[in-house]
XYZ file of N, CA and C in Angstrom:
783
model
N 85.621 44.730 -243.419
C 84.628 45.740 -243.082
C 85.293 46.968 -242.474
N 84.837 48.121 -242.910
C 85.412 49.382 -242.439
C 84.582 49.934 -241.285
N 85.256 50.393 -240.231
C 84.584 50.985 -239.080
C 84.974 52.449 -238.957
N 83.979 53.307 -238.856
C 84.175 54.756 -238.782
C 83.739 55.270 -237.411
N 84.597 56.045 -236.764
C 84.229 56.664 -235.491
C 83.313 57.854 -235.749
N 82.140 57.843 -235.137
C 81.185 58.939 -235.292
C 81.305 59.967 -234.176
N 81.641 59.501 -232.972
C 81.792 60.421 -231.847
C 82.611 59.738 -230.762
N 83.705 60.385 -230.357
C 84.490 59.875 -229.228
C 84.190 60.654 -227.948
N 83.179 61.522 -228.021
C 82.656 62.258 -226.873
C 83.706 63.141 -226.190
N 84.608 63.682 -226.992
C 85.583 64.631 -226.448
C 85.039 66.057 -226.428
N 83.883 66.271 -227.081
C 83.274 67.605 -227.112
C 81.764 67.457 -226.953
N 81.262 67.656 -225.768
C 79.831 67.486 -225.522
C 79.015 68.717 -225.888
N 79.682 69.769 -226.383
C 78.936 70.962 -226.785
C 78.045 70.686 -227.994
N 78.312 69.592 -228.723
C 77.496 69.246 -229.887
C 76.251 68.457 -229.480
N 76.154 68.100 -228.219
C 75.009 67.356 -227.707
C 74.086 68.284 -226.917
N 72.781 68.057 -227.052
C 71.787 68.874 -226.350
C 70.852 67.976 -225.548
N 70.565 68.345 -224.286
C 69.595 67.578 -223.502
C 68.169 68.041 -223.789
N 67.259 67.082 -223.922
C 65.843 67.370 -224.144
C 65.049 66.518 -223.159
N 64.056 67.102 -222.516
C 63.256 66.359 -221.545
C 61.775 66.645 -221.735
N 60.956 65.769 -221.166
C 59.510 65.991 -221.164
C 59.008 66.039 -219.729
N 57.912 66.753 -219.515
C 57.318 66.828 -218.190
C 58.283 67.373 -217.155
N 58.338 66.686 -216.008
C 59.200 67.109 -214.914
C 60.569 66.432 -214.945
N 60.820 65.636 -215.968
C 62.082 64.895 -216.052
C 63.267 65.850 -216.184
N 64.399 65.425 -215.660
C 65.626 66.214 -215.714
C 66.750 65.373 -216.316
N 67.654 66.033 -217.038
C 68.789 65.346 -217.659
C 70.002 66.259 -217.646
N 71.131 65.729 -217.177
C 72.403 66.452 -217.190
C 73.420 65.615 -217.949
N 74.090 66.217 -218.930
C 75.126 65.554 -219.718
C 76.487 65.973 -219.189
N 77.317 64.975 -218.851
C 78.607 65.250 -218.227
C 79.702 64.430 -218.892
N 80.860 65.047 -219.207
C 81.984 64.259 -219.739
C 82.691 63.518 -218.605
N 82.968 62.236 -218.816
C 83.723 61.449 -217.846
C 84.687 60.550 -218.605
N 85.545 59.869 -217.891
C 86.529 58.982 -218.511
C 85.959 57.578 -218.665
N 86.232 56.968 -219.817
C 85.912 55.568 -220.076
C 87.218 54.787 -220.095
N 87.175 53.455 -220.139
C 88.411 52.669 -220.100
C 89.438 53.039 -221.164
N 88.978 53.348 -222.393
C 89.933 53.630 -223.463
C 89.668 54.954 -224.161
N 88.771 55.760 -223.617
C 88.416 57.018 -224.279
C 87.645 57.887 -223.295
N 87.119 58.986 -223.819
C 86.187 59.790 -223.043
C 84.774 59.242 -223.233
N 83.868 59.691 -222.401
C 82.499 59.198 -222.460
C 81.539 60.315 -222.089
N 80.263 60.094 -222.396
C 79.205 61.027 -222.013
C 78.269 60.330 -221.031
N 78.096 60.952 -219.889
C 77.192 60.405 -218.882
C 75.861 61.145 -218.924
N 74.775 60.381 -219.017
C 73.431 60.939 -218.980
C 72.869 60.673 -217.584
N 72.867 61.694 -216.739
C 72.301 61.575 -215.397
C 70.861 62.081 -215.455
N 69.905 61.187 -215.182
C 68.503 61.545 -215.366
C 67.692 61.297 -214.095
N 66.587 62.017 -214.022
C 65.660 61.874 -212.902
C 64.258 62.157 -213.427
N 63.385 61.150 -213.371
C 62.022 61.332 -213.859
C 61.120 61.984 -212.813
N 61.675 62.307 -211.666
C 60.979 63.095 -210.633
C 59.613 62.528 -210.271
N 59.568 61.206 -210.172
C 58.327 60.563 -209.760
C 57.278 60.447 -210.835
N 57.602 60.838 -212.053
C 56.633 60.775 -213.142
C 57.127 59.934 -214.301
N 56.520 60.146 -215.461
C 56.906 59.415 -216.662
C 57.653 60.310 -217.620
N 57.456 60.061 -218.922
C 58.098 60.881 -219.939
C 59.362 60.280 -220.489
N 60.270 61.148 -220.935
C 61.514 60.693 -221.555
C 62.588 61.747 -221.383
N 63.837 61.297 -221.552
C 64.981 62.211 -221.618
C 65.768 61.851 -222.870
N 66.330 62.871 -223.515
C 66.987 62.686 -224.807
C 68.305 63.439 -224.846
N 69.343 62.773 -225.350
C 70.588 63.451 -225.717
C 70.617 63.488 -227.240
N 70.614 64.696 -227.811
C 70.498 64.854 -229.266
C 71.742 65.516 -229.820
N 72.122 65.053 -231.017
C 73.268 65.642 -231.696
C 72.998 65.747 -233.189
N 73.292 66.899 -233.775
C 73.242 67.050 -235.227
C 74.435 66.304 -235.815
N 74.181 65.507 -236.843
C 75.250 64.708 -237.450
C 74.908 64.449 -238.902
N 75.717 64.977 -239.816
C 75.513 64.756 -241.248
C 76.253 63.491 -241.656
N 75.503 62.528 -242.171
C 76.108 61.229 -242.467
C 75.288 60.498 -243.518
N 75.967 59.952 -244.522
C 75.314 59.074 -245.484
C 75.539 57.633 -245.040
N 74.472 56.852 -245.048
C 74.535 55.487 -244.550
C 74.769 54.494 -245.680
N 75.598 53.476 -245.454
C 75.783 52.426 -246.454
C 74.548 51.533 -246.518
N 74.535 50.619 -247.476
C 73.370 49.739 -247.638
C 73.170 48.836 -246.427
N 74.262 48.327 -245.893
C 74.200 47.448 -244.726
C 75.233 47.923 -243.715
N 74.830 48.039 -242.468
C 75.744 48.590 -241.462
C 75.303 48.167 -240.069
N 76.135 48.494 -239.099
C 75.783 48.330 -237.689
C 76.314 49.533 -236.930
N 75.531 50.024 -236.006
C 75.968 51.081 -235.097
C 76.457 50.430 -233.811
N 77.638 50.821 -233.355
C 78.243 50.252 -232.159
C 78.426 51.345 -231.122
N 78.089 51.033 -229.888
C 78.166 52.012 -228.812
C 78.516 51.284 -227.518
N 79.589 51.719 -226.868
C 79.950 51.146 -225.570
C 79.074 51.789 -224.499
N 78.483 50.966 -223.648
C 77.536 51.481 -222.661
C 77.745 50.822 -221.299
N 77.363 51.547 -220.283
C 77.190 51.000 -218.934
C 76.168 51.884 -218.232
N 75.560 51.381 -217.164
C 74.501 52.164 -216.520
C 74.300 51.718 -215.084
N 73.673 52.581 -214.348
C 73.191 52.276 -213.002
C 71.829 52.934 -212.907
N 70.795 52.161 -213.247
C 69.473 52.755 -213.374
C 68.406 51.672 -213.349
N 67.165 52.049 -213.054
C 66.052 51.107 -213.173
C 65.882 50.670 -214.627
N 65.137 49.606 -214.828
C 64.989 49.016 -216.166
C 63.990 49.793 -217.015
N 64.371 50.979 -217.427
C 63.557 51.771 -218.338
C 63.846 51.365 -219.780
N 63.110 51.918 -220.719
C 63.317 51.617 -222.132
C 64.449 52.467 -222.696
N 65.176 51.884 -223.648
C 66.275 52.582 -224.330
C 65.934 52.690 -225.803
N 66.225 53.848 -226.377
C 66.034 54.039 -227.810
C 67.252 54.734 -228.409
N 67.552 54.354 -229.651
C 68.533 55.086 -230.449
C 67.804 55.490 -231.718
N 67.751 56.795 -231.972
C 66.992 57.306 -233.105
C 67.909 57.908 -234.164
N 67.512 57.715 -235.405
C 68.165 58.321 -236.559
C 67.135 59.203 -237.249
N 67.461 60.473 -237.409
C 66.552 61.430 -238.040
C 67.174 61.906 -239.346
N 66.382 61.945 -240.412
C 66.934 62.366 -241.699
C 67.155 63.879 -241.720
N 67.858 64.407 -242.749
C 68.183 65.843 -242.782
C 66.970 66.765 -242.749
N 65.803 66.278 -243.197
C 64.605 67.121 -243.165
C 64.076 67.293 -241.747
N 64.465 66.395 -240.858
C 63.969 66.420 -239.493
C 62.588 65.825 -239.330
N 62.000 65.356 -240.434
C 60.617 64.880 -240.390
C 60.492 63.366 -240.306
N 61.511 62.653 -240.763
C 61.443 61.191 -240.798
C 62.373 60.592 -239.754
N 61.835 59.641 -238.993
C 62.566 59.072 -237.865
C 62.585 57.552 -237.955
N 63.769 56.997 -237.743
C 63.942 55.555 -237.587
C 64.487 55.314 -236.188
N 64.112 54.194 -235.583
C 64.568 53.994 -234.216
C 64.790 52.525 -233.880
N 65.714 52.331 -232.975
C 65.926 51.037 -232.321
C 65.392 51.194 -230.906
N 64.564 50.282 -230.468
C 63.980 50.381 -229.127
C 64.124 49.050 -228.403
N 64.545 49.129 -227.163
C 64.668 47.951 -226.306
C 63.929 48.247 -225.002
N 62.755 47.631 -224.844
C 61.954 47.861 -223.639
C 62.520 47.135 -222.422
N 63.418 46.183 -222.669
C 64.036 45.435 -221.568
C 65.547 45.657 -221.587
N 65.951 46.894 -221.765
C 67.371 47.229 -221.875
C 68.115 46.842 -220.599
N 69.293 46.274 -220.784
C 70.105 45.821 -219.655
C 70.925 46.992 -219.116
N 70.441 47.623 -218.060
C 71.154 48.744 -217.451
C 72.189 48.206 -216.458
N 73.178 47.476 -216.983
C 74.195 46.872 -216.140
C 75.318 47.855 -215.853
N 76.001 47.653 -214.734
C 77.096 48.556 -214.354
C 78.403 48.210 -215.053
N 78.451 47.071 -215.727
C 79.661 46.675 -216.455
C 79.628 47.227 -217.875
N 80.805 47.617 -218.378
C 80.889 48.085 -219.758
C 80.566 46.941 -220.710
N 79.800 47.239 -221.742
C 79.527 46.280 -222.811
C 79.321 47.053 -224.102
N 79.414 46.357 -225.214
C 79.208 46.986 -226.515
C 77.806 46.686 -227.008
N 77.046 47.740 -227.235
C 75.714 47.613 -227.810
C 75.850 47.654 -229.326
N 75.332 46.639 -229.991
C 75.402 46.555 -231.452
C 73.989 46.658 -232.018
N 73.794 47.645 -232.882
C 72.488 47.871 -233.495
C 72.623 47.660 -235.001
N 72.231 46.497 -235.531
C 72.305 46.290 -236.978
C 71.291 47.162 -237.701
N 71.576 47.483 -238.944
C 70.706 48.394 -239.695
C 69.273 47.883 -239.779
N 69.084 46.575 -239.843
C 67.723 46.045 -239.940
C 66.937 46.247 -238.646
N 67.637 46.528 -237.527
C 66.955 46.760 -236.247
C 66.465 48.194 -236.115
N 66.887 49.081 -237.025
C 66.386 50.459 -237.052
C 65.120 50.484 -237.901
N 63.982 50.466 -237.265
C 62.716 50.412 -237.981
C 62.128 51.813 -238.141
N 61.324 51.976 -239.180
C 60.718 53.283 -239.434
C 59.740 53.620 -238.318
N 59.872 54.830 -237.783
C 58.992 55.265 -236.703
C 57.838 56.098 -237.200
N 58.144 57.250 -237.817
C 57.109 58.134 -238.321
C 57.718 59.138 -239.291
N 56.838 59.797 -240.036
C 57.273 60.817 -240.982
C 56.622 60.654 -242.330
N 56.723 61.664 -243.190
C 56.078 61.631 -244.505
C 56.622 60.564 -245.443
N 57.826 60.032 -245.175
C 58.365 58.971 -246.032
C 57.475 57.739 -245.985
N 56.806 57.518 -244.873
C 55.850 56.422 -244.762
C 56.448 55.044 -244.585
N 57.765 54.935 -244.582
C 58.404 53.632 -244.442
C 59.761 53.620 -245.120
N 60.252 52.423 -245.392
C 61.556 52.289 -246.029
C 62.682 52.343 -245.016
N 63.892 52.530 -245.529
C 65.082 52.552 -244.678
C 65.727 53.929 -244.729
N 66.542 54.196 -243.745
C 67.254 55.476 -243.697
C 68.468 55.429 -244.621
N 68.649 56.464 -245.411
C 69.804 56.564 -246.304
C 70.755 57.685 -245.897
N 70.212 58.693 -245.254
C 71.024 59.844 -244.877
C 70.585 60.350 -243.507
N 71.552 60.760 -242.713
C 71.296 61.177 -241.338
C 71.487 62.684 -241.203
N 70.589 63.310 -240.446
C 70.748 64.711 -240.101
C 70.990 64.906 -238.620
N 70.503 63.941 -237.819
C 70.673 64.013 -236.369
C 70.486 62.630 -235.777
N 71.047 62.438 -234.587
C 70.856 61.194 -233.844
C 70.405 61.541 -232.428
N 69.703 60.607 -231.799
C 69.233 60.811 -230.438
C 69.411 59.543 -229.617
N 69.870 59.715 -228.390
C 69.920 58.639 -227.409
C 68.816 58.927 -226.405
N 67.900 57.972 -226.245
C 66.672 58.224 -225.491
C 66.517 57.215 -224.358
N 66.090 57.702 -223.207
C 65.636 56.845 -222.117
C 64.181 57.209 -221.857
N 63.291 56.223 -222.052
C 61.860 56.446 -221.848
C 61.422 55.748 -220.565
N 60.648 56.450 -219.771
C 60.290 55.942 -218.447
C 59.428 54.694 -218.525
N 59.883 53.664 -217.812
C 59.065 52.509 -217.510
C 58.732 52.649 -216.042
N 59.585 52.075 -215.173
C 59.425 52.336 -213.741
C 59.821 53.754 -213.352
N 60.559 54.441 -214.259
C 60.971 55.811 -213.962
C 62.166 55.847 -213.047
N 62.076 56.675 -212.016
C 63.183 56.779 -211.075
C 64.304 57.645 -211.601
N 65.487 57.442 -211.039
C 66.652 58.205 -211.466
C 67.825 57.257 -211.650
N 68.818 57.714 -212.402
C 69.979 56.872 -212.646
C 70.933 57.522 -213.612
N 71.880 56.719 -214.076
C 72.904 57.211 -214.996
C 73.128 56.201 -216.114
N 73.260 56.714 -217.317
C 73.667 55.926 -218.480
C 74.910 56.580 -219.055
N 75.969 55.798 -219.226
C 77.216 56.319 -219.778
C 77.473 55.666 -221.126
N 77.807 56.482 -222.132
C 78.038 55.981 -223.488
C 79.408 56.444 -223.972
N 80.056 55.603 -224.766
C 81.387 55.921 -225.285
C 81.575 55.277 -226.652
N 82.480 55.870 -227.429
C 82.960 55.259 -228.669
C 81.824 54.874 -229.621
N 81.085 55.853 -230.073
C 80.040 55.619 -231.065
C 80.683 55.451 -232.435
N 80.368 54.368 -233.106
C 80.992 54.093 -234.399
C 80.025 53.400 -235.355
N 80.374 53.493 -236.632
C 79.576 52.912 -237.708
C 80.404 51.847 -238.406
N 79.877 50.649 -238.466
C 80.549 49.537 -239.143
C 79.855 49.288 -240.479
N 80.577 49.499 -241.570
C 80.028 49.273 -242.906
C 80.056 47.779 -243.204
N 78.876 47.180 -243.360
C 78.771 45.745 -243.595
C 78.241 45.435 -244.996
N 78.313 46.410 -245.892
C 77.869 46.195 -247.262
C 78.781 45.191 -247.953
N 78.230 44.144 -248.557
C 79.065 43.132 -249.222
C 79.914 43.745 -250.322
N 81.163 43.314 -250.397
C 82.077 43.805 -251.427
C 82.533 42.698 -252.369
N 82.192 41.453 -252.049
C 82.629 40.337 -252.876
C 81.434 39.465 -253.258
N 81.504 38.879 -254.437
C 80.490 37.926 -254.863
C 80.726 36.603 -254.139
N 79.664 35.889 -253.787
C 79.863 34.612 -253.105
C 80.461 33.555 -254.031
N 81.250 32.665 -253.446
C 81.753 31.499 -254.159
C 80.710 30.399 -254.033
N 80.323 29.809 -255.157
C 79.226 28.842 -255.168
C 79.726 27.505 -255.696
N 79.435 26.449 -254.976
C 79.795 25.101 -255.410
C 78.667 24.154 -255.040
N 78.673 22.980 -255.647
C 77.616 22.005 -255.392
C 78.186 20.598 -255.409
N 77.473 19.690 -254.773
C 77.911 18.294 -254.735
C 77.837 17.651 -256.112
N 76.917 18.124 -256.946
C 76.812 17.651 -258.328
C 75.958 18.630 -259.112
N 76.028 18.552 -260.431
C 75.231 19.441 -261.273
C 75.003 18.803 -262.629
N 73.828 19.017 -263.192
C 73.534 18.558 -264.535
C 74.191 19.489 -265.553
N 74.365 19.015 -266.740
C 74.940 19.822 -267.810
C 74.060 21.044 -268.061
N 74.700 22.202 -268.205
C 74.021 23.482 -268.429
C 73.217 23.961 -267.216
N 73.422 23.332 -266.069
C 72.739 23.758 -264.844
C 73.746 23.787 -263.696
N 74.838 24.515 -263.916
C 75.927 24.569 -262.935
C 75.481 25.254 -261.645
N 76.268 25.068 -260.605
C 75.942 25.638 -259.294
C 75.806 27.156 -259.347
N 76.639 27.821 -260.160
C 76.606 29.289 -260.216
C 75.276 29.816 -260.734
N 74.511 28.966 -261.427
C 73.210 29.396 -261.942
C 72.208 29.654 -260.821
N 72.504 29.167 -259.622
C 71.582 29.349 -258.499
C 71.478 30.805 -258.083
N 72.541 31.590 -258.348
C 72.542 32.995 -257.924
C 73.099 33.908 -259.008
N 72.748 33.649 -260.247
C 73.265 34.490 -261.334
C 72.324 35.632 -261.688
N 71.198 35.745 -260.980
C 70.263 36.829 -261.231
C 69.373 36.629 -262.437
N 69.472 35.481 -263.089
C 68.683 35.187 -264.282
C 67.603 34.173 -263.914
N 66.342 34.568 -263.983
C 65.244 33.678 -263.609
C 65.096 32.501 -264.562
N 65.713 32.601 -265.743
C 65.586 31.527 -266.727
C 66.591 30.404 -266.490
N 67.571 30.615 -265.617
C 68.569 29.582 -265.342
C 68.411 29.076 -263.918
N 68.961 27.890 -263.661
C 68.880 27.326 -262.316
C 69.930 26.237 -262.148
N 70.221 25.924 -260.906
C 71.085 24.780 -260.592
C 70.220 23.533 -260.479
N 70.682 22.459 -261.104
C 70.004 21.172 -260.968
C 71.040 20.113 -260.627
N 70.811 19.423 -259.547
C 71.749 18.385 -259.119
C 71.666 17.179 -260.041
N 72.809 16.543 -260.232
C 72.845 15.331 -261.051
C 72.343 14.128 -260.268
N 72.472 14.193 -258.960
C 71.994 13.099 -258.121
C 71.646 13.620 -256.729
N 70.794 12.876 -256.048
C 70.362 13.225 -254.695
C 70.892 12.210 -253.687
N 71.131 12.619 -252.454
C 70.952 13.979 -251.922
C 71.979 14.947 -252.486
N 71.648 16.214 -252.492
C 72.518 17.225 -253.087
C 72.772 18.350 -252.091
N 73.937 18.985 -252.248
C 74.329 20.088 -251.370
C 74.788 21.265 -252.219
N 74.266 22.442 -251.922
C 74.722 23.685 -252.547
C 75.398 24.513 -251.471
N 76.630 24.929 -251.720
C 77.393 25.676 -250.721
C 77.655 27.094 -251.219
N 77.353 28.086 -250.366
C 77.614 29.491 -250.669
C 78.642 30.008 -249.679
N 79.759 30.479 -250.187
C 80.792 31.073 -249.335
C 80.837 32.563 -249.635
N 80.369 33.379 -248.686
C 80.323 34.820 -248.900
C 81.690 35.480 -248.763
N 82.717 34.718 -248.385
C 84.106 35.177 -248.266
C 84.312 36.198 -247.151
N 83.270 36.468 -246.402
C 83.349 37.401 -245.278
C 82.055 37.256 -244.497
N 82.049 37.741 -243.264
C 80.815 37.714 -242.496
C 79.798 38.634 -243.149
N 78.583 38.128 -243.330
C 77.565 38.909 -244.027
C 76.228 38.798 -243.302
N 75.505 39.919 -243.258
C 74.157 39.918 -242.696
C 73.160 39.575 -243.798
N 72.233 38.702 -243.492
C 71.131 38.463 -244.411
C 69.933 37.991 -243.609
N 68.747 38.191 -244.162
C 67.541 37.924 -243.404
C 66.908 36.576 -243.658
N 67.284 35.901 -244.730
C 66.675 34.615 -245.022
C 67.027 34.143 -246.414
N 66.394 33.071 -246.839
C 66.634 32.519 -248.165
C 65.298 32.234 -248.838
N 65.292 32.309 -250.153
C 64.134 31.906 -250.945
C 64.593 30.793 -251.876
N 63.988 29.636 -251.742
C 64.302 28.500 -252.597
C 63.201 28.379 -253.646
N 63.583 28.444 -254.908
C 62.607 28.336 -255.991
C 62.761 26.963 -256.643
N 61.669 26.219 -256.663
C 61.695 24.858 -257.178
C 61.243 24.830 -258.639
N 61.697 23.836 -259.384
C 61.334 23.717 -260.796
C 59.847 23.411 -260.955
N 59.284 22.677 -259.990
C 57.870 22.336 -260.043
C 57.351 22.187 -258.613
N 56.053 22.363 -258.403
C 55.501 22.305 -257.044
C 55.397 20.886 -256.496
N 56.502 20.387 -256.006
C 56.554 19.060 -255.396
C 57.171 19.189 -254.010
N 56.564 18.566 -253.015
C 57.087 18.656 -251.650
C 58.478 18.045 -251.567
N 59.378 18.719 -250.842
C 60.760 18.257 -250.737
C 61.259 18.436 -249.306
N 62.153 17.546 -248.896
C 62.828 17.691 -247.615
C 64.122 18.467 -247.850
N 64.389 19.489 -247.022
C 65.630 20.239 -247.184
C 66.096 20.752 -245.833
N 67.357 21.141 -245.785
C 67.935 21.716 -244.569
C 68.842 22.857 -244.958
N 68.931 23.854 -244.098
C 69.826 24.987 -244.306
C 70.713 25.087 -243.079
N 72.026 25.052 -243.277
C 72.953 25.018 -242.146
C 74.116 25.961 -242.383
N 74.720 26.496 -241.309
C 75.894 27.369 -241.452
C 77.109 26.571 -241.861
N 78.056 27.253 -242.498
C 79.263 26.580 -242.965
C 80.509 27.061 -242.250
N 80.358 27.921 -241.238
C 81.532 28.382 -240.505
C 82.030 27.290 -239.579
N 83.324 27.288 -239.332
C 83.906 26.268 -238.470
C 83.282 26.281 -237.090
N 83.014 27.474 -236.569
C 82.473 27.587 -235.217
C 81.042 27.094 -235.122
N 80.355 27.008 -236.268
C 78.942 26.655 -236.229
C 78.649 25.305 -236.871
N 79.686 24.541 -237.208
C 79.460 23.244 -237.816
C 78.604 22.388 -236.895
N 77.651 21.694 -237.471
C 76.760 20.865 -236.683
C 75.438 21.548 -236.387
N 75.402 22.864 -236.505
C 74.145 23.576 -236.282
C 73.293 23.510 -237.541
N 71.998 23.576 -237.368
C 71.069 23.581 -238.494
C 70.111 24.752 -238.312
N 70.049 25.632 -239.328
C 69.126 26.757 -239.248
C 67.683 26.261 -239.318
N 67.444 25.368 -240.283
C 66.084 24.870 -240.476
C 66.157 23.527 -241.175
N 65.193 22.682 -240.915
C 65.128 21.364 -241.524
C 63.675 20.925 -241.512
N 63.053 20.983 -242.660
C 61.650 20.599 -242.695
C 61.227 20.269 -244.117
N 59.994 19.851 -244.234
C 59.446 19.498 -245.534
C 58.841 20.727 -246.178
N 59.339 21.072 -247.358
C 58.784 22.214 -248.073
C 57.406 21.853 -248.617
N 56.466 22.764 -248.489
C 55.139 22.538 -249.032
C 55.203 22.523 -250.555
N 54.229 21.884 -251.196
C 54.246 21.819 -252.665
C 53.915 23.166 -253.307
N 54.905 24.049 -253.297
C 54.773 25.360 -253.919
C 56.026 25.628 -254.744
N 55.969 26.639 -255.573
C 57.107 26.969 -256.426
C 58.235 27.598 -255.624
N 57.904 28.467 -254.658
C 58.930 29.167 -253.880
C 58.738 28.899 -252.396
N 59.834 28.589 -251.720
C 59.826 28.391 -250.277
C 60.640 29.502 -249.645
N 60.033 30.268 -248.742
C 60.727 31.351 -248.057
C 60.972 30.944 -246.612
N 62.217 31.045 -246.180
C 62.573 30.637 -244.829
C 63.532 31.645 -244.222
N 63.473 31.764 -242.910
C 64.304 32.708 -242.182
C 65.528 32.001 -241.630
N 66.692 32.599 -241.851
C 67.947 32.092 -241.308
C 68.515 33.111 -240.330
N 69.320 32.689 -239.367
C 70.048 33.658 -238.545
C 70.963 34.505 -239.411
N 71.340 35.662 -238.914
C 72.170 36.571 -239.687
C 73.621 36.507 -239.272
N 74.448 37.228 -240.011
C 75.861 37.412 -239.682
C 76.627 36.107 -239.614
N 76.610 35.347 -240.725
C 77.451 34.164 -240.830
C 78.225 34.239 -242.131
N 79.331 33.508 -242.187
C 80.140 33.515 -243.390
C 79.545 32.598 -244.443
N 79.148 31.406 -244.067
C 78.654 30.424 -245.017
C 77.218 30.677 -245.398
N 76.725 29.867 -246.317
C 75.354 30.013 -246.741
C 74.529 28.829 -246.315
N 73.629 28.413 -247.160
C 72.733 27.316 -246.832
C 72.990 26.154 -247.771
N 72.868 24.967 -247.261
C 73.078 23.797 -248.082
C 71.893 22.871 -248.037
């Protein structure tokens, strides 16, 4: 996976403070452990509202990615948002954490692309493909005053580059394991004997939201989906009886190397 630095905060002239109501925000360059950083010193002045650090940034987004940002803070538990605005300025996607950990220790905040949900705009939904600006937002909960420091903003491209390796415990003739994911609805994997295991090796860590199991006929079946990474052996994502339907949709945790068996 390729990681691209978007901002090392060596030039804060590209950032603009925006506030609502009586809120105040000052952007200051300070030193971070391995780089420079931007400190957002804010004061809601006894009221509500929000403070925003905004930057124009032209960027095309890959299909799958994560935004990484080193953060630390000394502030009340207000809400945190990271916004992505398209080049038109009309469509907004955002990550929001109402229980953001404003800890004084440095940590890396990871925002996967699926966590950036559509906020508003004429697009009406979908995902962001191109960026025109980004915003770091603190929205008042308890309000008060404090500081948020951010450093080393980067983009991690997590778009798959390799086809998964597929194997099975057994297979009938003309129904090999690779038929399970060949993109052809007319083909399928069929085990020669039960119990059966289908193994998917993505050859790299990959984000995915779940699996859809399509059965040959609507008959209830017992199945389990488990990770195949060494660190996660013994864990089970799900294990239950599939209802008598043609397709079973189930949610798996993301960012694992192995697939479901």
